[in-house]
Coordinates of C-alpha atoms (C1' of nucleotides) in Angstrom, one line a residue:
Chain B
M287 CA -14.5 13.3 3.9
T288 CA -15.7 9.9 2.6
D289 CA -13.1 7.3 1.8
V290 CA -11.3 7.0 -1.5
E291 CA -12.2 3.9 -3.4
T292 CA -9.7 2.0 -5.5
R293 CA -11.9 2.4 -8.6
E294 CA -11.4 6.1 -8.3
L295 CA -7.7 5.7 -8.1
R296 CA -7.6 3.5 -11.1
Y297 CA -9.6 6.0 -13.0
F298 CA -7.3 8.8 -12.0
V299 CA -4.2 6.9 -12.9
A300 CA -5.7 6.2 -16.4
V301 CA -6.4 9.8 -17.0
A302 CA -3.1 10.9 -15.5
E303 CA -1.2 8.6 -17.8
E304 CA -3.2 9.3 -21.0
L305 CA -3.7 13.0 -20.2
H306 CA -6.9 12.7 -22.2
F307 CA -10.3 11.8 -20.8
G308 CA -11.6 10.1 -24.0
R309 CA -8.6 7.8 -24.4
A310 CA -8.5 7.0 -20.7
A311 CA -12.2 6.2 -20.7
A312 CA -11.7 3.9 -23.7
R313 CA -8.8 2.2 -21.9
L314 CA -11.0 1.7 -18.8
G315 CA -13.9 0.4 -20.9
I316 CA -16.3 3.0 -19.9
A317 CA -17.7 6.2 -21.5
Q318 CA -16.2 9.6 -21.1
P319 CA -18.8 11.4 -19.1
P320 CA -18.8 9.1 -16.1
L321 CA -15.1 9.3 -16.0
S322 CA -15.2 13.1 -16.0
R323 CA -17.7 13.0 -13.2
A324 CA -15.6 10.5 -11.2
I325 CA -12.5 12.7 -11.5
S326 CA -14.2 15.9 -10.5
R327 CA -15.9 14.2 -7.6
L328 CA -12.4 13.0 -6.5
E329 CA -11.1 16.5 -6.8
H330 CA -13.9 17.8 -4.8
R331 CA -13.5 15.2 -2.1
L332 CA -9.8 15.9 -1.8
G333 CA -10.4 19.6 -2.0
V334 CA -7.6 19.8 -4.6
R335 CA -7.4 20.4 -8.3
L336 CA -5.7 17.4 -9.9
L337 CA -5.7 18.3 -13.5
D338 CA -5.6 21.5 -15.5
R339 CA -8.1 21.0 -18.3
D340 CA -6.7 22.6 -21.4
R341 CA -8.4 22.7 -24.7
R342 CA -6.1 20.0 -26.1
G343 CA -6.2 17.6 -23.2
A344 CA -5.3 17.7 -19.6
A345 CA -2.1 18.4 -17.6
L346 CA -1.2 17.2 -14.1
T347 CA -1.0 19.8 -11.3
D348 CA 1.6 19.3 -8.5
A349 CA -1.1 17.6 -6.4
G350 CA -2.0 15.4 -9.3
R351 CA 1.6 14.3 -9.7
V352 CA 1.7 13.4 -6.0
L353 CA -1.6 11.5 -6.3
L354 CA -0.3 9.6 -9.4
R355 CA 2.8 8.4 -7.6
E356 CA 0.8 7.5 -4.4
S357 CA -2.0 5.9 -6.3
R358 CA 0.4 3.5 -8.0
V359 CA 1.8 2.3 -4.7
A360 CA -1.6 2.1 -3.2
L361 CA -3.1 0.1 -6.1
D362 CA -0.1 -2.2 -6.0
A363 CA -0.7 -2.7 -2.3
V364 CA -4.3 -3.6 -2.9
A365 CA -3.5 -5.9 -5.7
A366 CA -0.8 -7.5 -3.5
A367 CA -3.4 -8.1 -0.8
A368 CA -5.6 -10.0 -3.3
H369 CA -2.8 -12.0 -4.9
R370 CA -1.1 -13.0 -1.6
T371 CA -4.4 -14.0 -0.1
R372 CA -5.3 -16.1 -3.1
R373 CA -2.0 -17.8 -2.9
A374 CA -2.3 -18.4 0.9
G375 CA -5.6 -20.2 0.3
N376 CA -4.0 -22.8 -2.0
P377 CA -2.4 -25.3 0.3
D378 CA 0.6 -26.3 -2.0
R379 CA 1.1 -23.0 -3.7
P380 CA 4.4 -22.7 -5.4
L381 CA 6.6 -19.8 -4.7
V382 CA 6.8 -17.4 -7.6
L383 CA 10.4 -16.3 -8.4
V384 CA 10.8 -13.6 -11.0
T385 CA 13.9 -12.6 -12.9
K386 CA 14.8 -10.7 -16.0
A387 CA 14.8 -13.1 -18.9
G388 CA 18.4 -14.1 -19.7
A389 CA 20.1 -12.7 -16.6
S390 CA 21.9 -14.7 -14.0
H391 CA 21.1 -17.9 -15.9
E392 CA 23.7 -20.1 -14.3
L393 CA 22.9 -18.9 -10.8
L394 CA 19.2 -19.5 -11.4
Q395 CA 19.9 -22.9 -12.7
R396 CA 21.9 -23.9 -9.6
L397 CA 19.2 -22.4 -7.3
L398 CA 16.4 -24.4 -9.0
D399 CA 18.5 -27.6 -8.8
A400 CA 19.2 -27.0 -5.1
V401 CA 15.5 -26.5 -4.5
A402 CA 14.6 -29.6 -6.5
D403 CA 17.1 -31.7 -4.5
D404 CA 15.6 -30.5 -1.2
P405 CA 12.5 -32.5 -0.5
G406 CA 11.4 -30.1 2.3
A407 CA 11.5 -27.0 0.0
A408 CA 8.3 -25.5 -1.5
P409 CA 8.2 -25.9 -5.3
V410 CA 9.3 -22.8 -7.2
E411 CA 7.7 -21.4 -10.2
V412 CA 9.9 -19.2 -12.4
L413 CA 8.5 -16.1 -14.0
L414 CA 10.5 -14.3 -16.6
C415 CA 9.9 -10.6 -17.1
E416 CA 11.2 -7.6 -19.0
V417 CA 13.7 -5.0 -17.9
G418 CA 12.7 -3.3 -14.7
E419 CA 9.5 -5.2 -14.2
Q420 CA 10.6 -7.3 -11.2
A421 CA 9.9 -4.5 -8.7
R422 CA 6.4 -4.1 -9.9
L423 CA 5.7 -7.8 -9.8
L424 CA 7.0 -8.0 -6.2
R425 CA 5.0 -5.0 -5.1
D426 CA 1.7 -6.1 -6.5
G427 CA 2.1 -9.7 -5.2
R428 CA 2.3 -11.5 -8.5
A429 CA 5.7 -12.7 -7.4
D430 CA 7.1 -13.7 -4.0
V431 CA 10.8 -13.3 -4.6
A432 CA 13.0 -11.9 -7.3
L433 CA 16.6 -12.1 -8.6
M434 CA 17.6 -8.5 -9.1
H435 CA 20.7 -6.6 -9.9
R436 CA 22.4 -3.8 -8.0
P437 CA 22.8 -1.0 -9.0
V438 CA 20.6 -1.3 -12.0
D439 CA 17.3 -2.3 -10.3
D440 CA 15.2 -0.4 -7.9
L441 CA 15.5 -2.2 -4.5
A442 CA 13.6 0.3 -2.4
G443 CA 11.2 -1.4 0.1
F444 CA 12.7 -4.8 -0.4
D445 CA 14.9 -6.9 1.8
T446 CA 17.8 -8.3 -0.1
E447 CA 20.6 -10.8 0.2
D448 CA 23.7 -10.5 -2.0
L449 CA 24.4 -13.6 -4.0
H450 CA 27.1 -12.8 -6.5
T451 CA 29.2 -9.9 -7.8
E452 CA 30.7 -9.7 -11.2
G453 CA 32.1 -7.4 -13.8
Q454 CA 30.6 -6.4 -17.0
V455 CA 31.5 -7.3 -20.6
A456 CA 31.0 -5.6 -23.9
I457 CA 29.3 -7.7 -26.6
V458 CA 30.7 -7.0 -30.0
P459 CA 30.6 -8.7 -33.4
T460 CA 33.5 -11.1 -33.9
R461 CA 34.8 -9.3 -36.9
H462 CA 34.9 -5.9 -35.2
P463 CA 38.3 -4.4 -34.2
L464 CA 37.4 -4.3 -30.6
A465 CA 36.7 -8.1 -30.6
S466 CA 40.4 -8.9 -30.4
R467 CA 41.1 -6.9 -27.3
D468 CA 41.7 -8.4 -23.9
Q469 CA 39.8 -5.6 -22.2
V470 CA 38.3 -2.3 -23.0
T471 CA 37.2 0.8 -21.2
L472 CA 33.7 2.4 -21.1
A473 CA 35.1 5.4 -22.9
E474 CA 36.4 3.3 -25.8
V475 CA 33.1 1.4 -26.0
S476 CA 30.7 4.3 -25.7
D477 CA 31.7 6.0 -28.9
V478 CA 32.2 3.3 -31.6
P479 CA 31.2 4.6 -35.0
G480 CA 28.3 2.7 -36.4
L481 CA 27.8 0.6 -33.3
P482 CA 26.0 2.8 -30.7
I483 CA 25.9 1.5 -27.2
A484 CA 22.5 0.3 -26.0
R485 CA 20.7 2.5 -23.4
W486 CA 19.3 0.7 -20.4
P487 CA 16.6 2.4 -18.3
R488 CA 17.6 4.1 -15.1
L489 CA 16.1 3.4 -11.7
D490 CA 13.2 5.8 -12.4
G491 CA 12.5 4.3 -15.7
S492 CA 13.9 7.2 -17.8
Y493 CA 16.6 6.7 -20.3
P494 CA 20.0 8.4 -20.6
D495 CA 20.7 10.4 -23.8
G496 CA 22.6 8.9 -26.6
P497 CA 22.5 7.6 -30.1
G498 CA 21.8 3.9 -29.2
P499 CA 18.5 2.1 -29.0
E500 CA 16.5 2.2 -25.7
I501 CA 16.2 -1.3 -24.3
H502 CA 12.6 -2.2 -23.3
T503 CA 12.2 -5.9 -23.9
Q504 CA 14.5 -8.8 -24.0
S505 CA 13.4 -10.0 -27.4
Q506 CA 14.0 -6.6 -28.9
L507 CA 17.4 -6.6 -27.4
A508 CA 18.2 -10.1 -28.7
Q509 CA 17.2 -9.0 -32.2
L510 CA 19.3 -5.8 -32.1
V511 CA 22.3 -7.8 -31.0
A512 CA 21.7 -10.5 -33.6
L513 CA 21.6 -7.8 -36.3
G514 CA 24.8 -6.3 -35.1
R515 CA 23.0 -3.0 -34.6
T516 CA 24.1 -2.2 -31.1
L517 CA 26.9 -2.6 -28.7
L518 CA 25.9 -4.0 -25.4
V519 CA 27.5 -3.8 -21.9
I520 CA 26.1 -6.5 -19.6
P521 CA 27.1 -8.6 -16.6
A522 CA 29.3 -11.5 -17.6
S523 CA 26.7 -14.0 -16.4
S524 CA 24.2 -12.7 -18.9
R525 CA 26.3 -14.3 -21.6
A526 CA 23.8 -17.2 -21.5
W527 CA 22.2 -15.7 -24.6
Q528 CA 25.1 -15.0 -26.7
W529 CA 25.6 -15.9 -30.3
P530 CA 28.7 -17.5 -32.0
E531 CA 29.2 -14.4 -34.1
H532 CA 29.8 -12.2 -31.1
V533 CA 32.5 -12.1 -28.4
A534 CA 32.5 -10.7 -24.9
V535 CA 35.3 -8.3 -23.9
P536 CA 35.6 -7.3 -20.2
V537 CA 35.0 -3.7 -19.6
V538 CA 37.4 -2.8 -16.9
D539 CA 35.9 0.4 -15.6
A540 CA 32.2 -0.5 -15.8
P541 CA 30.5 -0.7 -12.4
A542 CA 30.3 -4.1 -10.9
I543 CA 26.9 -5.8 -10.9
T544 CA 25.7 -7.6 -7.8
T545 CA 23.0 -10.2 -8.2
V546 CA 20.7 -10.2 -5.2
I547 CA 17.7 -12.2 -4.1
A548 CA 15.0 -9.7 -3.0
W549 CA 11.6 -10.0 -1.3
P550 CA 9.1 -7.5 0.1
S551 CA 10.2 -6.6 3.5
S552 CA 6.7 -6.8 4.8
I553 CA 6.5 -10.5 4.0
S554 CA 7.8 -13.0 6.5
S555 CA 6.8 -16.4 5.2
P556 CA 8.9 -19.5 6.1
E557 CA 8.8 -20.6 2.5
V558 CA 10.5 -17.4 1.3
A559 CA 13.0 -17.5 4.2
S560 CA 13.9 -21.0 3.3
L561 CA 14.4 -20.2 -0.4
V562 CA 16.6 -17.3 0.6
R563 CA 18.6 -19.6 2.8
S564 CA 19.1 -22.0 -0.1
A565 CA 20.2 -19.1 -2.4
A566 CA 22.6 -17.8 0.2
A567 CA 24.1 -21.3 0.6
L568 CA 24.9 -21.3 -3.1
R569 CA 26.9 -18.2 -2.6
D570 CA 29.0 -19.7 0.1
S571 CA 29.8 -22.9 -1.8
Chain W
M295 CA -11.9 -11.4 -11.2
T296 CA -13.2 -8.0 -10.6
D297 CA -11.0 -5.6 -8.6
V298 CA -11.1 -5.4 -4.8
E299 CA -12.4 -2.1 -3.4
T300 CA -11.1 -0.4 -0.3
R301 CA -14.6 -0.6 1.2
E302 CA -14.4 -4.4 1.1
L303 CA -11.0 -4.3 2.8
R304 CA -12.2 -2.0 5.5
Y305 CA -15.2 -4.3 6.1
F306 CA -12.9 -7.3 6.2
V307 CA -10.5 -5.7 8.6
A308 CA -13.4 -4.8 11.0
V309 CA -14.7 -8.4 11.0
A310 CA -11.2 -9.8 11.4
E311 CA -10.5 -7.5 14.3
E312 CA -13.8 -8.0 16.1
L313 CA -14.2 -11.7 15.1
H314 CA -17.9 -11.0 15.3
F315 CA -20.1 -9.8 12.4
G316 CA -22.6 -8.0 14.6
R317 CA -20.0 -5.9 16.5
A318 CA -18.0 -5.3 13.3
A319 CA -21.2 -4.0 11.6
A320 CA -21.9 -1.7 14.5
R321 CA -18.4 -0.4 14.4
L322 CA -18.8 0.3 10.6
G323 CA -22.1 1.9 11.1
I324 CA -24.0 -0.5 8.9
A325 CA -26.3 -3.5 9.5
Q326 CA -25.1 -7.0 9.9
P327 CA -26.6 -8.6 6.7
P328 CA -24.9 -6.3 4.2
L329 CA -21.7 -7.0 6.0
S330 CA -22.1 -10.8 5.8
R331 CA -22.9 -10.4 2.1
A332 CA -19.9 -8.2 1.5
I333 CA -17.5 -10.6 3.2
S334 CA -18.9 -13.7 1.4
R335 CA -18.7 -11.9 -1.9
L336 CA -15.1 -11.0 -1.2
E337 CA -14.4 -14.7 -0.3
H338 CA -16.0 -15.8 -3.5
R339 CA -14.1 -13.3 -5.6
L340 CA -10.8 -14.3 -4.0
G341 CA -11.7 -18.0 -4.3
V342 CA -10.6 -18.4 -0.7
R343 CA -12.3 -18.9 2.7
L344 CA -11.3 -16.1 5.0
L345 CA -13.2 -16.9 8.1
D346 CA -14.4 -20.0 9.8
R347 CA -17.9 -19.2 11.0
D348 CA -18.5 -20.9 14.3
R349 CA -21.6 -20.8 16.3
R350 CA -19.9 -18.4 18.7
G351 CA -18.4 -16.0 16.3
A352 CA -15.8 -16.2 13.6
A353 CA -12.1 -17.2 13.4
L354 CA -9.5 -16.3 10.8
T355 CA -8.2 -18.9 8.4
D356 CA -4.6 -18.7 7.3
A357 CA -5.6 -16.9 4.2
G358 CA -7.6 -14.5 6.4
R359 CA -4.6 -13.7 8.5
V360 CA -2.6 -12.9 5.3
L361 CA -5.4 -10.7 4.1
L362 CA -5.7 -8.9 7.4
R363 CA -2.0 -8.0 7.4
E364 CA -2.0 -7.0 3.7
S365 CA -5.2 -5.1 4.0
R366 CA -3.8 -2.9 6.7
V367 CA -0.8 -1.9 4.6
A368 CA -3.0 -1.4 1.5
L369 CA -5.5 0.8 3.4
D370 CA -2.7 2.8 4.9
A371 CA -1.3 3.3 1.4
V372 CA -4.7 4.5 0.1
A373 CA -5.1 6.8 3.1
A374 CA -1.6 8.1 2.5
A375 CA -2.4 8.9 -1.1
A376 CA -5.4 11.0 0.0
H377 CA -3.5 12.8 2.8
R378 CA -0.4 13.6 0.8
T379 CA -2.4 14.8 -2.1
R380 CA -4.5 17.1 0.1
R381 CA -1.3 18.5 1.5
A382 CA 0.3 18.9 -1.8
G383 CA -2.7 21.0 -2.9
N384 CA -2.2 23.5 -0.1
P385 CA 0.6 25.9 -1.1
D386 CA 2.0 26.7 2.3
R387 CA 1.3 23.4 4.0
P388 CA 3.4 22.8 7.1
L389 CA 5.4 19.7 7.4
V390 CA 4.0 17.4 10.1
L391 CA 6.6 15.9 12.4
V392 CA 5.5 13.2 14.8
T393 CA 7.2 12.0 17.9
K394 CA 6.4 10.0 21.0
A395 CA 5.3 12.5 23.6
G396 CA 8.1 13.1 26.1
A397 CA 10.9 11.5 24.1
S398 CA 13.9 13.3 22.8
H399 CA 12.6 16.5 24.1
E400 CA 15.7 18.5 24.0
L401 CA 16.6 17.4 20.5
L402 CA 13.2 18.3 19.3
Q403 CA 13.5 21.7 20.9
R404 CA 16.7 22.4 19.1
L405 CA 15.4 21.1 15.8
L406 CA 12.3 23.4 16.1
D407 CA 14.6 26.4 17.0
A408 CA 16.8 25.7 14.0
V409 CA 13.8 25.5 11.7
A410 CA 12.4 28.7 13.1
D411 CA 15.7 30.5 12.6
D412 CA 15.9 29.4 9.0
P413 CA 13.7 31.7 7.0
G414 CA 13.8 29.4 4.0
A415 CA 12.5 26.3 5.9
A416 CA 8.9 25.2 5.6
P417 CA 7.0 25.6 8.9
V418 CA 6.8 22.4 11.0
E419 CA 3.8 21.3 12.9
V420 CA 4.5 18.9 15.8
L421 CA 2.2 16.0 16.4
L422 CA 2.7 14.0 19.6
C423 CA 1.5 10.4 19.7
E424 CA 1.5 7.3 21.8
V425 CA 4.0 4.5 22.0
G426 CA 4.5 2.8 18.6
E427 CA 2.1 5.0 16.8
Q428 CA 4.6 6.9 14.7
A429 CA 5.0 4.3 12.0
R430 CA 1.3 4.2 11.5
L431 CA 1.1 7.9 11.1
L432 CA 3.9 8.0 8.6
R433 CA 2.5 5.1 6.6
D434 CA -1.0 6.6 6.2
G435 CA 0.3 10.0 5.4
R436 CA -0.9 11.9 8.5
A437 CA 2.7 12.8 9.2
D438 CA 5.6 13.5 6.9
V439 CA 8.5 12.8 9.1
A440 CA 9.1 11.3 12.5
L441 CA 11.5 11.1 15.4
M442 CA 11.9 7.5 16.2
H443 CA 14.1 5.3 18.2
R444 CA 16.2 2.3 17.3
P445 CA 15.8 -0.5 18.2
V446 CA 12.5 0.0 19.9
D447 CA 10.5 1.3 16.9
D448 CA 9.6 -0.4 13.7
L449 CA 11.6 1.3 11.0
A450 CA 10.8 -1.0 8.1
G451 CA 10.0 0.8 4.9
F452 CA 11.4 4.1 6.1
D453 CA 14.6 6.0 5.3
T454 CA 16.3 7.2 8.4
E455 CA 19.2 9.3 9.5
D456 CA 20.8 8.8 12.8
L457 CA 20.7 11.8 15.1
H458 CA 21.9 10.8 18.5
T459 CA 22.8 7.7 20.5
E460 CA 22.6 7.4 24.2
G461 CA 22.5 5.0 27.1
Q462 CA 19.4 4.2 29.1
V463 CA 18.7 5.1 32.7
A464 CA 16.5 3.5 35.4
I465 CA 14.0 5.8 37.0
V466 CA 13.5 4.9 40.7
P467 CA 12.0 6.7 43.7
T468 CA 14.6 8.8 45.6
R469 CA 14.2 6.9 48.8
H470 CA 14.7 3.5 47.1
P471 CA 18.0 1.7 47.9
L472 CA 18.9 1.7 44.2
A473 CA 18.7 5.5 44.0
S474 CA 22.1 6.0 45.7
R475 CA 23.9 3.8 43.2
D476 CA 26.2 5.2 40.5
Q477 CA 25.0 2.6 38.0
V478 CA 23.0 -0.6 37.9
T479 CA 22.6 -3.6 35.6
L480 CA 19.5 -4.8 33.9
A481 CA 19.6 -7.9 36.0
E482 CA 19.5 -5.9 39.2
V483 CA 16.8 -3.7 38.0
S484 CA 14.5 -6.4 36.5
D485 CA 13.7 -8.1 39.7
V486 CA 13.1 -5.5 42.4
P487 CA 10.6 -6.5 44.9
G488 CA 7.5 -4.3 44.9
L489 CA 8.8 -2.3 42.0
P490 CA 8.2 -4.3 38.8
I491 CA 9.8 -3.1 35.6
A492 CA 7.5 -1.5 33.1
R493 CA 6.9 -3.5 29.9
W494 CA 7.3 -1.7 26.6
P495 CA 5.7 -3.1 23.4
R496 CA 7.9 -5.0 21.1
L497 CA 8.3 -4.2 17.4
D498 CA 5.2 -6.3 16.5
G499 CA 3.1 -4.7 19.2
S500 CA 3.1 -7.6 21.6
Y501 CA 4.4 -7.4 25.1
P502 CA 7.1 -9.4 26.9
D503 CA 6.0 -11.4 29.9
G504 CA 6.5 -10.1 33.4
P505 CA 4.9 -8.7 36.4
G506 CA 5.1 -5.0 35.5
P507 CA 2.4 -2.9 33.7
E508 CA 2.2 -2.8 29.9
I509 CA 2.9 0.7 28.6
H510 CA 0.3 1.9 26.2
T511 CA 0.0 5.6 26.7
Q512 CA 2.3 8.3 28.0
S513 CA -0.3 9.6 30.5
Q514 CA -0.7 6.2 31.9
L515 CA 3.0 5.9 32.2
A516 CA 3.4 9.2 33.8
Q517 CA 0.8 8.3 36.4
L518 CA 2.4 4.9 37.2
V519 CA 5.7 6.6 37.7
A520 CA 4.3 9.4 39.8
L521 CA 2.7 6.8 42.0
G522 CA 5.9 4.9 42.4
R523 CA 4.3 1.8 41.0
T524 CA 6.8 0.8 38.4
L525 CA 10.4 1.0 37.6
L526 CA 11.3 2.4 34.3
V527 CA 14.2 2.0 31.9
I528 CA 14.3 4.8 29.3
P529 CA 16.7 6.7 27.2
A530 CA 18.5 9.4 29.2
S531 CA 17.0 12.2 27.1
S532 CA 13.4 11.2 28.1
R533 CA 14.2 12.6 31.5
A534 CA 12.3 15.7 30.3
W535 CA 9.3 14.3 32.3
Q536 CA 10.9 13.4 35.5
W537 CA 9.7 14.4 38.9
P538 CA 11.8 15.6 41.8
E539 CA 11.0 12.5 43.9
H540 CA 12.7 10.2 41.4
V541 CA 16.3 9.8 40.3
A542 CA 17.8 8.4 37.2
V543 CA 20.5 5.8 37.5
P544 CA 22.5 4.7 34.4
V545 CA 21.8 1.1 33.4
V546 CA 25.2 0.0 32.1
D547 CA 24.2 -3.1 30.1
A548 CA 20.9 -1.8 28.6
P549 CA 21.0 -1.5 24.8
A550 CA 21.9 1.9 23.5
I551 CA 19.0 3.9 22.0
T552 CA 19.5 5.8 18.8
T553 CA 17.2 8.6 18.0
V554 CA 16.6 8.8 14.2
I555 CA 14.7 11.0 11.9
A556 CA 12.6 8.9 9.6
W557 CA 10.4 9.4 6.6
P558 CA 8.7 7.2 4.0
S559 CA 11.3 6.1 1.5
S560 CA 8.8 6.6 -1.3
I561 CA 8.6 10.3 -0.6
S562 CA 11.1 12.6 -2.1
S563 CA 9.9 16.1 -1.3
P564 CA 12.4 19.0 -1.0
E565 CA 10.8 20.2 2.2
V566 CA 11.4 16.8 3.9
A567 CA 14.9 16.7 2.6
S568 CA 15.6 20.1 3.9
L569 CA 14.2 19.3 7.3
V570 CA 16.4 16.1 7.5
R571 CA 19.4 18.2 6.6
S572 CA 18.6 20.6 9.4
A573 CA 18.3 17.7 11.8
A574 CA 21.6 16.2 10.6
A575 CA 23.3 19.5 11.1
L576 CA 22.2 19.5 14.8
R577 CA 24.0 16.1 15.2
D578 CA 27.2 17.5 13.8
S579 CA 27.3 20.6 15.9
Chain N
dC196 C1' -17.9 31.2 -40.0
dC197 C1' -18.2 26.5 -39.8
dG198 C1' -16.2 21.9 -38.6
dT199 C1' -13.8 19.4 -35.3
dC200 C1' -12.0 18.2 -31.0
dG201 C1' -12.2 17.7 -26.0
dG202 C1' -14.3 18.1 -21.9
dA203 C1' -18.8 19.3 -19.2
dT204 C1' -23.8 18.9 -18.5
dA205 C1' -28.4 16.9 -18.6
dC206 C1' -30.9 13.2 -18.0
dC207 C1' -32.2 8.3 -17.8
dT208 C1' -31.7 3.4 -16.2
dG209 C1' -30.2 -0.7 -13.9
dC210 C1' -27.4 -2.6 -10.4
dC211 C1' -25.8 -2.9 -6.1
dG212 C1' -25.1 -1.4 -1.4
dG213 C1' -27.8 -1.0 2.5
dG214 C1' -32.0 -1.6 5.4
dT215 C1' -35.8 -4.6 7.8
dA216 C1' -37.7 -9.0 8.8
dT217 C1' -36.9 -13.6 9.3
dC218 C1' -34.7 -18.0 9.3
dA219 C1' -31.5 -21.8 10.8
dC220 C1' -28.8 -23.7 14.1
dA221 C1' -26.2 -24.6 18.3
dG222 C1' -25.7 -24.3 22.9
dC223 C1' -27.9 -23.9 27.5
dG224 C1' -30.8 -23.6 31.4
dA225 C1' -35.2 -24.7 33.7
Chain K
dT271 C1' -37.4 -31.8 26.5
dC272 C1' -38.4 -27.4 25.2
dG273 C1' -38.0 -22.8 24.7
dC274 C1' -34.5 -19.0 24.9
dT275 C1' -30.6 -16.6 23.3
dG276 C1' -27.0 -15.4 20.5
dT277 C1' -24.9 -16.1 16.1
dG278 C1' -24.6 -15.7 11.0
dA279 C1' -27.4 -16.5 6.6
dT280 C1' -31.4 -15.5 3.6
dA281 C1' -35.2 -13.1 1.5
dC282 C1' -36.9 -9.1 0.0
dC283 C1' -37.3 -4.1 -0.8
dC284 C1' -35.6 0.6 -1.8
dG285 C1' -32.7 4.5 -3.1
dG286 C1' -28.5 6.3 -4.8
dC287 C1' -25.0 6.1 -7.7
dA288 C1' -22.3 4.3 -11.5
dG289 C1' -22.6 4.2 -16.1
dG290 C1' -24.9 5.0 -20.6
dT291 C1' -26.6 8.4 -24.6
dA292 C1' -27.4 12.9 -26.3
dT293 C1' -26.1 17.4 -26.2
dC294 C1' -23.7 21.6 -25.2
dC295 C1' -19.8 24.9 -24.9
dG296 C1' -15.4 26.9 -25.9
dA297 C1' -11.2 26.9 -28.7
dC298 C1' -8.8 26.3 -32.4
dG299 C1' -8.0 25.6 -37.7
dG300 C1' -9.3 26.3 -42.2

DNA sequence: CCGTCGGATACCTGCCGGGTATCACAGCGA
DNA sequence: TCGCTGTGATACCCGGCAGGTATCCGACGG
C-alpha cells in the first residue's frame, strides 16, 4: 500500500491518452519497457486493472477512466503547488490574469487601466490563451485569476464575480443577405447554405454535431472568418477582432453571455481580492 | 525544472508541521540527513527558500506557508485518485457516507432505511468521524458523500443539496435555573457562571476565545456534557445523544443549521447521484 | 508461413534515496 | 571559559529501482 508518486500518474495519463505504450513512452522521453513495468506496478499496487491490453493497443477499463480523470486533477494540484510557491517566493510577483484571446477586449482594457491608475495595486500580467484553456491554467497555478464566460466556460471549483452580461451577435460577410437584417434568430442563422455555423466546444471539451468547423484556436477562427468560410455567433464585446468586410447582427434568441472574473476558491490572497474589487468597481460604474 | 514528486511534498508537510527536522524524520520513518537533503533539493528546484533554519528549529517562510497549504490539497487529490480508482475496480463497492458521530441521527436513519428498501440502490457504508473531518475524507477519497452542516462545516469545492434546516438548542443540566425556561438567547447562555459554553472549531480549524473547552472529539464532548462541565449549543436533531439529566432549551437567536448532503463536485457517478436523489426525496416527504 | 506490430520479459547499469558517522554552530550552565 | 547539548548540514557508502537494450510471444495480414 505504498504511496502513489506523481511520476506514475504522469505515465498513466500518457498511456491513457495515447492508448499505445510505444507512443506514450516516446512522448515521455523514455523507452517502452520501463513504462510497461511502471503501469503494471501501478495496477498491482492499486489492485485494479487499468487497461485492457489488446493486440492493437490498449483500452481503458472503468477504473482506468476514473484514474485518468482523477490523475489530471491531482497532477494539476501538484503543479499548482509548485507554481504558486515559486510565485510566492518572488517579492514583487505580478498577478497573472488569463483570458481568451479577443474576448471582452474593452472590459479588459478598462480593468488594466484601473489597475495601472491605482498605485497600491499589484502589477498584472496578461496571458492570452485558447478556447477553454483558462480553467486549466487556473487549476495548475500558471494563472491567478481569469476572465471567463458563463455559460460557455467550466467554472466548477472557482469563485466568480459577475462583471457584465450581453447578448450575442452573428458575424456575417457584408454582402450576405443576412447582413442587412436588424436582428436574426438562431434558427435562421444555423442553417445558412454555404455558410455553416462554427462549432464551439462544450463544457466537457466535446463538440456538437454539425457541418461547420470545430473551433480550437483563435488564429484558426480568425482565418476562417476572414475567408468567409464560417458564420460565427459570439458575444457582442468580442467584436474587437472584426473586419470591415463583416457585419454583426444581433441574435435575439441566443443565450446571454456573462463575463465573470474567476479565481480558485482555495486561494485567498489579498492581491487577488483587490483585483477582484477593482473589476467589480468597473461593473458598478 | 524537473517535476515535484508526492514524496517530496509529504516530506515537506511533515517538516512544516513539526517545524523540526529530527521529529519530522522520525514521523516519516526515515533518518534526518536524507530529509534535510530532500527539503533543500526541493527548495533549490523551486528556486525559493521554504524554511528559515534557526538554531532552535525551523520556521516557515511566506512561500513555505503557501506550499504547505497547496501541498495538502495536492496530496489529498493524489490520495483521492488512488482511493477512487481502487473503489471503481471493485464491482459491488459500497458507497461510503461519512457524517459527524451523533449528528443528524434521525435523518441518517431514515436515509439508510430508504436505501435499504430500494433494491436498485447501491449499498451504503456509514463512516463516523470527528468534528470537521468530513471535508478531509471527501477530499482524499476515503468517502464518497457526506452529511454536513451549514454554516459550521467547510463546504468549499463540494456540491451540496439542502436536506433540513433547524434551530439550535442549549443543553443544560436539569437542575440548572435555565432548564425551566421556554427559550433562551445566546447572550444569556454565553456567560453562565460555572458552566462555560463549549467552543466549536471555526471553518479554518481555529477556535474562538472563551473560557469553555475546545471540542475536538465526540467522546470528549459526551464526557464533558455528562459531567455537567460545559454548556452546549447544538442543532436540535443532535439530541440523539442526550442524557436524562439534561434538558434542551431552544436558543432563539442562534443561527439556523442546515443539514446538507455533500459530494466532491468533480465526481459524477450514478451511484452518488442516486443516493442524493434518495436523500432529497426524504426532505420532500 | 513469414513479416510486422505491440506489449511483456530478461537482464544490466547508474543514479538516487536512504543509512551511519561526523561536523558546525549556538546557546547555556557550571 | 569551557564543555555539553540540541539542532541542522556534510561526507560517504550501499542497495534498490528507474531506465536502457535485446529479445520473446501472440496476433494479425499477406
